[in-house]
mmCIF file of C-alpha atoms in Angstrom:
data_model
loop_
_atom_site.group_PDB
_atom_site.id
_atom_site.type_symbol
_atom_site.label_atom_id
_atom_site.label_comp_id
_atom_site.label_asym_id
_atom_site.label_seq_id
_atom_site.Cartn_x
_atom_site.Cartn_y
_atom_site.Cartn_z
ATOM 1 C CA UNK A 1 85.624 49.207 -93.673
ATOM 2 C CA UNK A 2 85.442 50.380 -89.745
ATOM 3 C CA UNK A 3 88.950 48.554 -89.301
ATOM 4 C CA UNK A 4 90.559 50.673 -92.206
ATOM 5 C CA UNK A 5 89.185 54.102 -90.939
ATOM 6 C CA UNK A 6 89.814 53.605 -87.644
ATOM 7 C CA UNK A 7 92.861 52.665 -88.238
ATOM 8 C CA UNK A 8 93.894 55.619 -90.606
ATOM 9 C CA UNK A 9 92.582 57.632 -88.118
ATOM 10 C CA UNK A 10 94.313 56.290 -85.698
ATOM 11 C CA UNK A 11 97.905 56.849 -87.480
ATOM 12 C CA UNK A 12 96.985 60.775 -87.883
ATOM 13 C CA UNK A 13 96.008 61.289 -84.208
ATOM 14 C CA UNK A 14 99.487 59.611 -83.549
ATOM 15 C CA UNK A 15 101.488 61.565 -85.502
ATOM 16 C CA UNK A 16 100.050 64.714 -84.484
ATOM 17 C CA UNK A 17 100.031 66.026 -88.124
ATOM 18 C CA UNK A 18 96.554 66.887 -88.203
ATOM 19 C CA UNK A 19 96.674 69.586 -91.159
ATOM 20 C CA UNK A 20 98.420 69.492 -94.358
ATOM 21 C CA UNK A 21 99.829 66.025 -93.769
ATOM 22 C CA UNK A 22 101.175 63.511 -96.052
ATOM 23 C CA UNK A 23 97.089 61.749 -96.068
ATOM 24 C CA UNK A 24 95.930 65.076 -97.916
ATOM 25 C CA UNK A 25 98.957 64.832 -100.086
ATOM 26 C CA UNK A 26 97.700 61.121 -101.017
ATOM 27 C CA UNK A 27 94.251 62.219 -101.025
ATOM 28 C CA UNK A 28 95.281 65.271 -103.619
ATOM 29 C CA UNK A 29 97.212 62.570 -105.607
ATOM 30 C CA UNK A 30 93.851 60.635 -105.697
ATOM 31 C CA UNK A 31 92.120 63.157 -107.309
ATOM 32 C CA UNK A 32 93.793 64.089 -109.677
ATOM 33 C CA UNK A 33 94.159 60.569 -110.879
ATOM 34 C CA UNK A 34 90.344 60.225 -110.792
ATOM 35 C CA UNK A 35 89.587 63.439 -112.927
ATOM 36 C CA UNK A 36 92.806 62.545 -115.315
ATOM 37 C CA UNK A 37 94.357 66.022 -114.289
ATOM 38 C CA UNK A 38 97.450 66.936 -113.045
ATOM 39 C CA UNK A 39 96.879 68.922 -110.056
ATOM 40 C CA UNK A 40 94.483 69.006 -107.350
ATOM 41 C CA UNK A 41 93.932 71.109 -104.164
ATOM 42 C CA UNK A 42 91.921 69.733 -101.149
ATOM 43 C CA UNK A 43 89.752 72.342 -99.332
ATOM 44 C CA UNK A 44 87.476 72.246 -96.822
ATOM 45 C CA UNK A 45 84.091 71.894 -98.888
ATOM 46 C CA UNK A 46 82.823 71.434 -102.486
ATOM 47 C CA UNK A 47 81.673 75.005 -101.924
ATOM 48 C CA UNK A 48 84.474 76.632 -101.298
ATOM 49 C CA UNK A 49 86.251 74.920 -104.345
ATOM 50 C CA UNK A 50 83.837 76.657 -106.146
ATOM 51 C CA UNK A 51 83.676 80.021 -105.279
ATOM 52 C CA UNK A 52 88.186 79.721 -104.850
ATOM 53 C CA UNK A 53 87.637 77.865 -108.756
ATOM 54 C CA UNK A 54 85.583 81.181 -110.072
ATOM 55 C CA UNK A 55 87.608 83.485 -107.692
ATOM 56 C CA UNK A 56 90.668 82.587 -109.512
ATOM 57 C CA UNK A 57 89.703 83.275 -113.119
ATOM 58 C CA UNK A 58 90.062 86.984 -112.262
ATOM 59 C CA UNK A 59 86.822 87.950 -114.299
ATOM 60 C CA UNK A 60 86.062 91.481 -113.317
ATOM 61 C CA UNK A 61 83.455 91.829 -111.204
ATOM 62 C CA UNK A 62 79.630 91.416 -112.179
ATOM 63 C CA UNK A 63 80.707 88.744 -114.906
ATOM 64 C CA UNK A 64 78.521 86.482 -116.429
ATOM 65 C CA UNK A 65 78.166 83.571 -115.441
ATOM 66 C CA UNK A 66 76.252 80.454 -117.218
ATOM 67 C CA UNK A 67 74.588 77.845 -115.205
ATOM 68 C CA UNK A 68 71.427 75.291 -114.565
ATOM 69 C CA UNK A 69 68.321 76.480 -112.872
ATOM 70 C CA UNK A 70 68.419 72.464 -111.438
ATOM 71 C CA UNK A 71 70.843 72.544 -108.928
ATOM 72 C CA UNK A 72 71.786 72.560 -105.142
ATOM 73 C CA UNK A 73 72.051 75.974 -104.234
ATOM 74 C CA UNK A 74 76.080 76.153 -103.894
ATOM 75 C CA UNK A 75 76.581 76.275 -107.763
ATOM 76 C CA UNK A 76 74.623 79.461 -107.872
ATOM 77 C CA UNK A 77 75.696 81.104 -104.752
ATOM 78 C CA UNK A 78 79.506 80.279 -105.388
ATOM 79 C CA UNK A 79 78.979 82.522 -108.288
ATOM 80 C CA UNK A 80 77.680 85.146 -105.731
ATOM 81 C CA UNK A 81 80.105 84.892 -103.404
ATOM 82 C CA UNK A 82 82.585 85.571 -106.533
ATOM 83 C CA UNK A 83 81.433 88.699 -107.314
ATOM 84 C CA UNK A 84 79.748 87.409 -110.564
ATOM 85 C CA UNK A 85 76.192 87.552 -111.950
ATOM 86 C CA UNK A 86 74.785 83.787 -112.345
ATOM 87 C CA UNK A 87 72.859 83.793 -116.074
ATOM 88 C CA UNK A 88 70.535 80.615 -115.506
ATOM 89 C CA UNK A 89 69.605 77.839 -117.804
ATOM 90 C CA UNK A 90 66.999 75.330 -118.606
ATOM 91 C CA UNK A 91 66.858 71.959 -118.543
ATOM 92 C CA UNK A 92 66.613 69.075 -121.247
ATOM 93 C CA UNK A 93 63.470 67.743 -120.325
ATOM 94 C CA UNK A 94 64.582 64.170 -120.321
ATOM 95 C CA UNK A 95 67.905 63.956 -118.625
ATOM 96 C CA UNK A 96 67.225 67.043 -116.533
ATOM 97 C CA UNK A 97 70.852 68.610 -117.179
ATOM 98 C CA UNK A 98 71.523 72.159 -118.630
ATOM 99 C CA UNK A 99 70.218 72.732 -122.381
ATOM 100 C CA UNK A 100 73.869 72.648 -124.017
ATOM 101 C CA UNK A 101 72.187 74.263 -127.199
ATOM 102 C CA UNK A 102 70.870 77.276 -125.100
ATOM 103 C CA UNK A 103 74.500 77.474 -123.871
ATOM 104 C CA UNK A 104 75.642 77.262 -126.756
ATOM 105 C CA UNK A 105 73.863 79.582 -128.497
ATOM 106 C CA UNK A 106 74.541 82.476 -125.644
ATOM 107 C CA UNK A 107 78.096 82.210 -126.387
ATOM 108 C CA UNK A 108 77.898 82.922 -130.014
ATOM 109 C CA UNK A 109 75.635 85.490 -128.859
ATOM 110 C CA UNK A 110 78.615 86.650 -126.452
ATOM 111 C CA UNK A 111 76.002 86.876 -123.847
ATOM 112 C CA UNK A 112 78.391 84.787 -120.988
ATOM 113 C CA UNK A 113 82.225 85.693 -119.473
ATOM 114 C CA UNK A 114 81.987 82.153 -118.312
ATOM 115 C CA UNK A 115 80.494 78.603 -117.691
ATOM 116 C CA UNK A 116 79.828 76.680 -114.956
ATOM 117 C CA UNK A 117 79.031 73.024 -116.440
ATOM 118 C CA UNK A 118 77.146 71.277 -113.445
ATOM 119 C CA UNK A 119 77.519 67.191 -113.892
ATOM 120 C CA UNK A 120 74.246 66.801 -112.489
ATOM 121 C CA UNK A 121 72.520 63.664 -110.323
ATOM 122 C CA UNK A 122 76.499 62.224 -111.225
ATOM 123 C CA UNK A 123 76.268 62.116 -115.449
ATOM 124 C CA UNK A 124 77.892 64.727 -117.440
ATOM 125 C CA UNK A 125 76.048 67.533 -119.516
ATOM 126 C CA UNK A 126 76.386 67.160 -123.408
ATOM 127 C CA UNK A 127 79.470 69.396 -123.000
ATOM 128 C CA UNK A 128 81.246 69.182 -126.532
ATOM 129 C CA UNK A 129 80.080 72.071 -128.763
ATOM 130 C CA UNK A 130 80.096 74.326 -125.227
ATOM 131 C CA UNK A 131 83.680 73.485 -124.852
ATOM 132 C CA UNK A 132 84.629 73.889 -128.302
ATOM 133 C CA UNK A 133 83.119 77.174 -128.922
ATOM 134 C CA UNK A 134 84.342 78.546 -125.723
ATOM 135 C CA UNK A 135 88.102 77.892 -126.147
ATOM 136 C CA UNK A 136 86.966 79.388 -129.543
ATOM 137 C CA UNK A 137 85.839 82.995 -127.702
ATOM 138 C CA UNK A 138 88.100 82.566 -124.559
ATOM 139 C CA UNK A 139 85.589 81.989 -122.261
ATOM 140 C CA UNK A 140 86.556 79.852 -119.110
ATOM 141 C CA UNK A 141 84.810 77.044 -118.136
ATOM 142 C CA UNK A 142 84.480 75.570 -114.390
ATOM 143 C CA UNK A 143 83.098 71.831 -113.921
ATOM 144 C CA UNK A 144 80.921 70.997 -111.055
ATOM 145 C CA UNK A 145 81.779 67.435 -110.623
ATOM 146 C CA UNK A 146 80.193 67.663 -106.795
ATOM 147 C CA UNK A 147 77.834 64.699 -107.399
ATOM 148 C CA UNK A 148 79.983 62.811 -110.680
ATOM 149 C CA UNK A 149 83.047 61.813 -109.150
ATOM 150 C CA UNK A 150 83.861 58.591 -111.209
ATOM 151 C CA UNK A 151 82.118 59.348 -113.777
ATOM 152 C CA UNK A 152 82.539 59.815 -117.577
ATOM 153 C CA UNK A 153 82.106 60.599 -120.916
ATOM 154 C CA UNK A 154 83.177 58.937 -124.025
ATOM 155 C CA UNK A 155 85.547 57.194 -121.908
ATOM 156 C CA UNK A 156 87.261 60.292 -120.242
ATOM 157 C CA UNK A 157 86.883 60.908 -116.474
ATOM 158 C CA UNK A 158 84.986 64.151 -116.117
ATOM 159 C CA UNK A 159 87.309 67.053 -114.246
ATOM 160 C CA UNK A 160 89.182 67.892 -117.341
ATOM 161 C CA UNK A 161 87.249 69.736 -120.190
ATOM 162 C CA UNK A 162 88.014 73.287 -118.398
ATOM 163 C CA UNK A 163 90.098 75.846 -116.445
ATOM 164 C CA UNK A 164 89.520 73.605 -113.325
ATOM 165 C CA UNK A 165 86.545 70.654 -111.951
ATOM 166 C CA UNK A 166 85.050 71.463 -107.951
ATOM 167 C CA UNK A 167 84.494 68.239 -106.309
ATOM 168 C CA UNK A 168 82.447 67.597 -102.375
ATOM 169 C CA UNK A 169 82.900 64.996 -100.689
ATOM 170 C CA UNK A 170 79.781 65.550 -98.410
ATOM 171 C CA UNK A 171 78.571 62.824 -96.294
ATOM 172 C CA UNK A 172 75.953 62.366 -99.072
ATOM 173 C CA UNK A 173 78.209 61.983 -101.880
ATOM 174 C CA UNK A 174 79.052 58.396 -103.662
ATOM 175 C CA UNK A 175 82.126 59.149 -101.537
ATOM 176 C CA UNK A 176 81.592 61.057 -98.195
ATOM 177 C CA UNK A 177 83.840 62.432 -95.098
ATOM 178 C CA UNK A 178 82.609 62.484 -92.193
ATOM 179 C CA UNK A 179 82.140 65.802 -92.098
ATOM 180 C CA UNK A 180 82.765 67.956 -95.093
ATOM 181 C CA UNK A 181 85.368 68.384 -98.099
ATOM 182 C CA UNK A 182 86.215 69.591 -101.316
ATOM 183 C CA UNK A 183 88.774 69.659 -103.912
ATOM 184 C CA UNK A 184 90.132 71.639 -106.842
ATOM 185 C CA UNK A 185 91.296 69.603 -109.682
ATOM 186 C CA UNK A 186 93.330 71.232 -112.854
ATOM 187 C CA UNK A 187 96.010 70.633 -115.438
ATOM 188 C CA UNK A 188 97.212 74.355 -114.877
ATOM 189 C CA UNK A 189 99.978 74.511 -112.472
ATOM 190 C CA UNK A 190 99.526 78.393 -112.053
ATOM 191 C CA UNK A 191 96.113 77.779 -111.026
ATOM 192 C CA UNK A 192 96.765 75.332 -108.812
ATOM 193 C CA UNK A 193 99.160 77.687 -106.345
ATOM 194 C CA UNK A 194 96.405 80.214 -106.665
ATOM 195 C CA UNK A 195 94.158 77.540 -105.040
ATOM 196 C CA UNK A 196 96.599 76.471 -102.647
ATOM 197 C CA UNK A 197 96.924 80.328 -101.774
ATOM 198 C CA UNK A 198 93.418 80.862 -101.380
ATOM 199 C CA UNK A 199 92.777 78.068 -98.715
ATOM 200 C CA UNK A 200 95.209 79.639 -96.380
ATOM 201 C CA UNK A 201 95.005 83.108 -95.840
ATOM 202 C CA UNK A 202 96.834 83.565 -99.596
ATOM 203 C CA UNK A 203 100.114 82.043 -98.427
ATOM 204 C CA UNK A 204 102.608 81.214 -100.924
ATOM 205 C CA UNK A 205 105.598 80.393 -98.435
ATOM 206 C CA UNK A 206 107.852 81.454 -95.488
ATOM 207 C CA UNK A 207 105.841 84.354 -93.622
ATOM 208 C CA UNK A 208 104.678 85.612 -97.086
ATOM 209 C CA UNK A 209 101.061 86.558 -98.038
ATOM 210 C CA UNK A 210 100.342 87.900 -101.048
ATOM 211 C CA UNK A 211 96.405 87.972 -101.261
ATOM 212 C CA UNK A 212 93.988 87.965 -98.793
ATOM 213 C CA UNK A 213 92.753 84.207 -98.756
ATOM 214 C CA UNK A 214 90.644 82.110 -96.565
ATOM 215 C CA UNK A 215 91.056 79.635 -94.116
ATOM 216 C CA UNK A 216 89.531 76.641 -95.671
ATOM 217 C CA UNK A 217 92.050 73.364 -94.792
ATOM 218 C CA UNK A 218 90.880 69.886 -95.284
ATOM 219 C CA UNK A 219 92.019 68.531 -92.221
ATOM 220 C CA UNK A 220 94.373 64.776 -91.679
ATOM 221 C CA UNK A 221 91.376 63.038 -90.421
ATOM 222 C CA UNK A 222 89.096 63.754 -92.786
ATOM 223 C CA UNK A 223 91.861 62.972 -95.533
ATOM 224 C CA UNK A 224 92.868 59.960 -94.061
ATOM 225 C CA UNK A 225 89.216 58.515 -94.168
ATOM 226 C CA UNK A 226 88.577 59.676 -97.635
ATOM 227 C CA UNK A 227 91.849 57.720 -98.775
ATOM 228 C CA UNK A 228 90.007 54.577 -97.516
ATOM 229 C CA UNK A 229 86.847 55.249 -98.707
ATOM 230 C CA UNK A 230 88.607 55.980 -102.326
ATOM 231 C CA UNK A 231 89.766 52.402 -102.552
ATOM 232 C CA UNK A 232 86.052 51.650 -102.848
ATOM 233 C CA UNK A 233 84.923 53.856 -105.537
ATOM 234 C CA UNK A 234 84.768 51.252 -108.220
ATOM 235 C CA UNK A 235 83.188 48.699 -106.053
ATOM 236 C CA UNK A 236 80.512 50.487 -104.833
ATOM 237 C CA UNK A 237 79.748 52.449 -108.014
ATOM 238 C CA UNK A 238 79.114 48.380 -109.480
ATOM 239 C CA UNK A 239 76.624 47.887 -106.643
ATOM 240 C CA UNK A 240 74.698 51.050 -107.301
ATOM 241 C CA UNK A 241 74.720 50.435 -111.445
ATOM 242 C CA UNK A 242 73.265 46.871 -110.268
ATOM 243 C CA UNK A 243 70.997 48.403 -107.621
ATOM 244 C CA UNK A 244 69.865 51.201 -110.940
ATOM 245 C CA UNK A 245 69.331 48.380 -113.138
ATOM 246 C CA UNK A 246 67.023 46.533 -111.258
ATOM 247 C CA UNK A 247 65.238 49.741 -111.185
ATOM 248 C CA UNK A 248 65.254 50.084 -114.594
ATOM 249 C CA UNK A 249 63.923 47.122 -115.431
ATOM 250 C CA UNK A 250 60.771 47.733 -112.852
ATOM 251 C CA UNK A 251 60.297 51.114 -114.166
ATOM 252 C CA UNK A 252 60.399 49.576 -117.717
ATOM 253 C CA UNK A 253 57.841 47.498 -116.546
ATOM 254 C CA UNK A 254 55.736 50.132 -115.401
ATOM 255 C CA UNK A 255 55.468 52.647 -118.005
ATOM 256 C CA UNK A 256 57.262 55.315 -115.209
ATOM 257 C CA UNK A 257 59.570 56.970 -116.827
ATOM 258 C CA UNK A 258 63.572 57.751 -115.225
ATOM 259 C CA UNK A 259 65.472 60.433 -116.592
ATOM 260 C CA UNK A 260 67.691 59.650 -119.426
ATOM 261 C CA UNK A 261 71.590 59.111 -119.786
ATOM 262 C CA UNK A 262 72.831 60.438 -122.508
ATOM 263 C CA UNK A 263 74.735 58.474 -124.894
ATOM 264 C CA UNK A 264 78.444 58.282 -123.645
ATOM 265 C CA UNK A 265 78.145 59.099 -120.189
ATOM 266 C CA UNK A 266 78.758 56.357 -117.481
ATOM 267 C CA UNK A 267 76.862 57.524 -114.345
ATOM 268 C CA UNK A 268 77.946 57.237 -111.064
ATOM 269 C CA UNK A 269 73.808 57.212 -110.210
ATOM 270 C CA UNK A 270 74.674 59.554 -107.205
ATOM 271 C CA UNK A 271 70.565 59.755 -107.233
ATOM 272 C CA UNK A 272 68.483 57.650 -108.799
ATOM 273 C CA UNK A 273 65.594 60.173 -110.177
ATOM 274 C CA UNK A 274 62.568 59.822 -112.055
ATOM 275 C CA UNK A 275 59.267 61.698 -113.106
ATOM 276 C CA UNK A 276 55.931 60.702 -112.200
ATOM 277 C CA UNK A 277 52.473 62.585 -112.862
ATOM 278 C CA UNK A 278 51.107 62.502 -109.755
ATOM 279 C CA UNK A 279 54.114 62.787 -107.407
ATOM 280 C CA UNK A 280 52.869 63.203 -104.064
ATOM 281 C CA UNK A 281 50.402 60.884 -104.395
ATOM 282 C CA UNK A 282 52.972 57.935 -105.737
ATOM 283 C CA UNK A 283 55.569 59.016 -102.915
ATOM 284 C CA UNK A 284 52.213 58.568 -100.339
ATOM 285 C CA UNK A 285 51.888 54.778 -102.146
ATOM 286 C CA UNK A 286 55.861 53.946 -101.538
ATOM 287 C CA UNK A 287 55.483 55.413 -97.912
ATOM 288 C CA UNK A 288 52.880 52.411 -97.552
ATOM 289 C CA UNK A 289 55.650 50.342 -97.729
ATOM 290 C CA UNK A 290 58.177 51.947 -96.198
ATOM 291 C CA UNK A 291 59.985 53.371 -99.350
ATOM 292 C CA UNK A 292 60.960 56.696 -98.512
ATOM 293 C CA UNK A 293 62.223 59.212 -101.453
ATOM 294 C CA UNK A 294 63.611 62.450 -101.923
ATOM 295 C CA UNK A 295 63.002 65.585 -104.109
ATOM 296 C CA UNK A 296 66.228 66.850 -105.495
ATOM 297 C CA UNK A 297 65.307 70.187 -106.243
ATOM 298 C CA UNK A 298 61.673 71.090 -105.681
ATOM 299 C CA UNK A 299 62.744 74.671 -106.794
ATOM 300 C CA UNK A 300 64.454 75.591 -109.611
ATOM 301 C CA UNK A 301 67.323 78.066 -108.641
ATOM 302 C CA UNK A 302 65.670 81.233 -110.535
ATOM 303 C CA UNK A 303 62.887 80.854 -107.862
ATOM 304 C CA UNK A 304 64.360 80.834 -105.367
ATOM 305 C CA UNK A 305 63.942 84.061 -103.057
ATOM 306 C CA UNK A 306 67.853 84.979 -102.810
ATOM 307 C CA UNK A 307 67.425 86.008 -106.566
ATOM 308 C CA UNK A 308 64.321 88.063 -106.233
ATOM 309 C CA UNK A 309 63.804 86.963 -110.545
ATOM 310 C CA UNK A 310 59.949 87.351 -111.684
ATOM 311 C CA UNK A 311 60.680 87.713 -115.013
ATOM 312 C CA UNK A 312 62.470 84.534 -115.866
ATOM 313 C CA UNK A 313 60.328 81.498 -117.348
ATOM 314 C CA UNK A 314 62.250 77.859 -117.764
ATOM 315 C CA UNK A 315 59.343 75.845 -118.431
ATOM 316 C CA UNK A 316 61.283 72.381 -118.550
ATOM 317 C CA UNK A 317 62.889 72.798 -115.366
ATOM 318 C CA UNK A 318 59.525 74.545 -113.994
ATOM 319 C CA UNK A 319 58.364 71.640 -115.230
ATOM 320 C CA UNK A 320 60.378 68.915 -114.087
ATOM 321 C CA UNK A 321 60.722 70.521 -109.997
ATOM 322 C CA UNK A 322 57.007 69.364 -109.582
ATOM 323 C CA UNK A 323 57.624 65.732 -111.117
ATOM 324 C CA UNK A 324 60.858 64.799 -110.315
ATOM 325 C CA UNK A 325 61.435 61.727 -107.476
ATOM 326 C CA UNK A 326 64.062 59.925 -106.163
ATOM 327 C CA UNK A 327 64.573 56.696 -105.316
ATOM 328 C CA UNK A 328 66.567 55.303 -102.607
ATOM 329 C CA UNK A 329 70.340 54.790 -104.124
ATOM 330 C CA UNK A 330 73.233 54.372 -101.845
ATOM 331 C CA UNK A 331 75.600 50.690 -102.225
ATOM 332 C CA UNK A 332 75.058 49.386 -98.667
ATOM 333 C CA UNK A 333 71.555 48.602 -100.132
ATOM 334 C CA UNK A 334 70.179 44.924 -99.200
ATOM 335 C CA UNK A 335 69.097 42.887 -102.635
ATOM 336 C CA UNK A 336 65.531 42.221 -100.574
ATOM 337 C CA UNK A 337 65.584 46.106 -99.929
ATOM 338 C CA UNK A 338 65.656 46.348 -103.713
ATOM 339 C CA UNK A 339 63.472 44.215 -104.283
ATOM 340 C CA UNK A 340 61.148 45.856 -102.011
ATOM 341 C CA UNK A 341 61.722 48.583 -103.729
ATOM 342 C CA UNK A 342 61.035 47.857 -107.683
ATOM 343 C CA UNK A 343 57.603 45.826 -106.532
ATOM 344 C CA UNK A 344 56.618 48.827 -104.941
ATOM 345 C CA UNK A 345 57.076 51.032 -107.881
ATOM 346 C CA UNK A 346 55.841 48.561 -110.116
ATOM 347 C CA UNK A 347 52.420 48.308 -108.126
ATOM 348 C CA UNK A 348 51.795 51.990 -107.952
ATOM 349 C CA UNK A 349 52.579 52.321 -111.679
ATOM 350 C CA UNK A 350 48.907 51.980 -113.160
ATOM 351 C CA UNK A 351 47.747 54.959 -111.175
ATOM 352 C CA UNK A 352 50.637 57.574 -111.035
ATOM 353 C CA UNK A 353 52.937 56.792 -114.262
ATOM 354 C CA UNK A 354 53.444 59.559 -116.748
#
C-alpha cells in the first residue's frame, strides 16, 4: 500500500490543510460506520479519548469507576486523569477478560458510578447482563475498543453498548498511524460536541470557549493514512484469523492451551495469547528458533506501583500475568513464518504445556 499512502499524503501536504481537513472528516465517517454509531470524534490518541470519554460524563469527582486488573496502563490512568477512583476487577481465567459476574454483582451492590468495559487482546467482554443492569441503575458505561476495532458480538460491531467506545490507532494496533491516534465514537450528538470541545481548547465556534479543553488534534496526515489503511481492515483481519487458526490447530496438537473466545464474539486476534506452565522456559525454546513473543501484561494493574494497593488479591489475573504468552500475530506474516512458528510450539509442547 506505499503508493496509496504516499499518495494521500501527498494530496494533504498540497493542500496545505494539515488539521481538521476533509481526510479526518472521512476518517470520522469511517468510524462511526465501523462501531455502527452515529458520531465519532478523532483525537490525537486512544488515551486521550479516554480520559475526554470519562471527562464528559460529568461524574463528580472521586467516582467509581469499574475496570480489569489486565490491561495496558491507559485504561486505568484515564480514569486518573478524570478525577475518578478506578475499582479493579478480575479476570475469567480462560479468556482473560473482566469477570462480568463480579461486575455485575457490584452494581446491584451499587458499589460503581460507572464502567469501563475493556474489549481486551481485540474480543469483547460478556457485556450483556452489565449493560442491562446498568441502564437499569443509570450507571454510564465507556467501551475500550483500543485493541477490538472490527470486532463483534452476536453480530454487532462493538462501540455501541454505552455512553461512548475509545478507539487507538497506535502503530501496534490491527490498524496503526504512523504515529499516534484516537477516536471517540457515540450515538449521542450532545456528547459528541462535548468531545469535539474538549480536543481544542473547549471551542464550540467563532472566538468562543466555553470550557477549558485540550489541545489534542488528529492531524491531515495521520488521517489521510488511516483512511488507506481502513480499506484493509477486512482483508487483513482474514489473514490474521488464518494465521490464528493454524495456531490453533498446533496448539490443539500440543495440549498448550490459548485463551478462549467466548461464544459470539468474532476477534480481531489483535494478540494471539496463550498460557503455558513454564513460561520462560518455553519462550527460551521458541528463541531457539527465532520465535520471539511478548508478555501482554506481566503485571496486573492493582500492582502496579502508581496505585500503592497491598490489600487487593485477584488470584486469576495474579494468576494468569505469570503464564500468559504471546505469539507473533500481525497479517504481513509469511505462511513459512507460520509454519515456523506452530512446529516450534508443537515441539516444545511435551515439556512446558499446562
Amino acid at each position: 500500500i506505499r503508493g496509496e499512502v504516499m499518495s494521500s499524503v501527498e494530496r494533504v501536504f498540497s493542500s496545505g490543510a494539515v488539521l481538521q481537513s476533509r481526510e479526518v472528516a472521512c476518517f470520522e465517517e469511517k468510524v462511526a460506520n465501523l462501531t455502527d454509531t452515529k458520531y465519532a470524534v478523532a483525537v490525537n490518541s486512544g488515551t486521550d479519548a479516554l480520559i475526554f470519554a470519562l471527562k464528559g460524563l460529568g461524574l463528580p469527582a472521586k467516582s467509581r469507576v469499574g475496570v480489569t486488573s489486565m490491561s495496558f496502563i491507559a485504561s486505568v490512568s484515564a480514569i486518573i486523569h478524570a478525577g475518578f477512583q478506578p475499582v479493579f476487577f478480575d479476570v475469567n481465567p480462560y479468556s482473560m477478560l473482566m469477570d462480568s459476574d463480579s461486575v455485575v454483582r457490584s452494581i446491584a451492590n451499587d458499589e460503581l458510578d460507572a464502567v469501563l468495559l475493556v474489549h481486551l487482546y481485540g474480543q469483547s467482554v460478556d457485556l450483556e447482563n452489565i449493560v442491562k443492569l446498568a441502564a437499569e441503575k443509570g450507571i454510564p458505561i465507556i467501551e475500550d475498543c483500543a485493541q477490538s476495532i472490527g470486532a463483534s458480538r452476536f453480530g454487532k460491531p462493538l462501540g455501541g453498548n454505552g455512553v461512548a467506545s475509545c478507539l487507538s490507532f497506535d502503530p501496534t494496533k490491527v490498524i496503526g498511524a504512523y504515529g499516534s491516534g484516537g477516536a471517540i465514537a457515540t450515538n449521542d450528538l450532545s456528547f459528541a460536541e462535548v468531545m469535539r470541545a474538549f480536543r481544542y481548547h473547549g471551542h464550540v465556534g467563532g472566538q468562543k470557549y466555553e470550557s477549558a479543553g485540550f489541545n489534542s488534534q488528529m492531524d491531515s496526515v495521520q488521517a489521510a493514512i488511516l483512511n488507506v489503511k481502513l480499506n484493509y481492515l477486512e482483508q487483513w483481519q482474514d489473514r490474521r484469523r488464518d494465521i490464528s487458526a493454524r495456531y490453533q490447530i498446533a496448539l490443539t496438537q500440543s495440549g498448550i492451551r490459548p485463551i478462549s473466545v467466548l461464544e459470539g464474539n468474532i476477534h480481531n486476534n489483535h494478540k494471539y495469547v496463550l498460557q503455558v506452565e513454564s513460561r520462560e522456559k518455553f519462550r527460551a525454546h521458541l528463541e531457539k528458533f527465532g520465535v520471539q513473543t511478548k508478555i501482554q501484561y506481566p503485571f496486573p494493574l492493582h500492582r502496579q506501583p502508581l496505585f500503592g494497593l497491598s490489600g487487593i488479591s485477584l488470584p486469576d489475573v495474579e494468576y494468569a500475568s505469570q503464564h500468559i504468552l504471546s505469539l507473533p500475530m500481525y497479517a504481513e506474516l509469511k505462511d513459512e513464518e507460520v509454519s515456523l512458528i506452530c512446529e516450534a510450539v508443537k515441539s516444545g509442547s511435551d515439556i512446558y504445556a499446562q
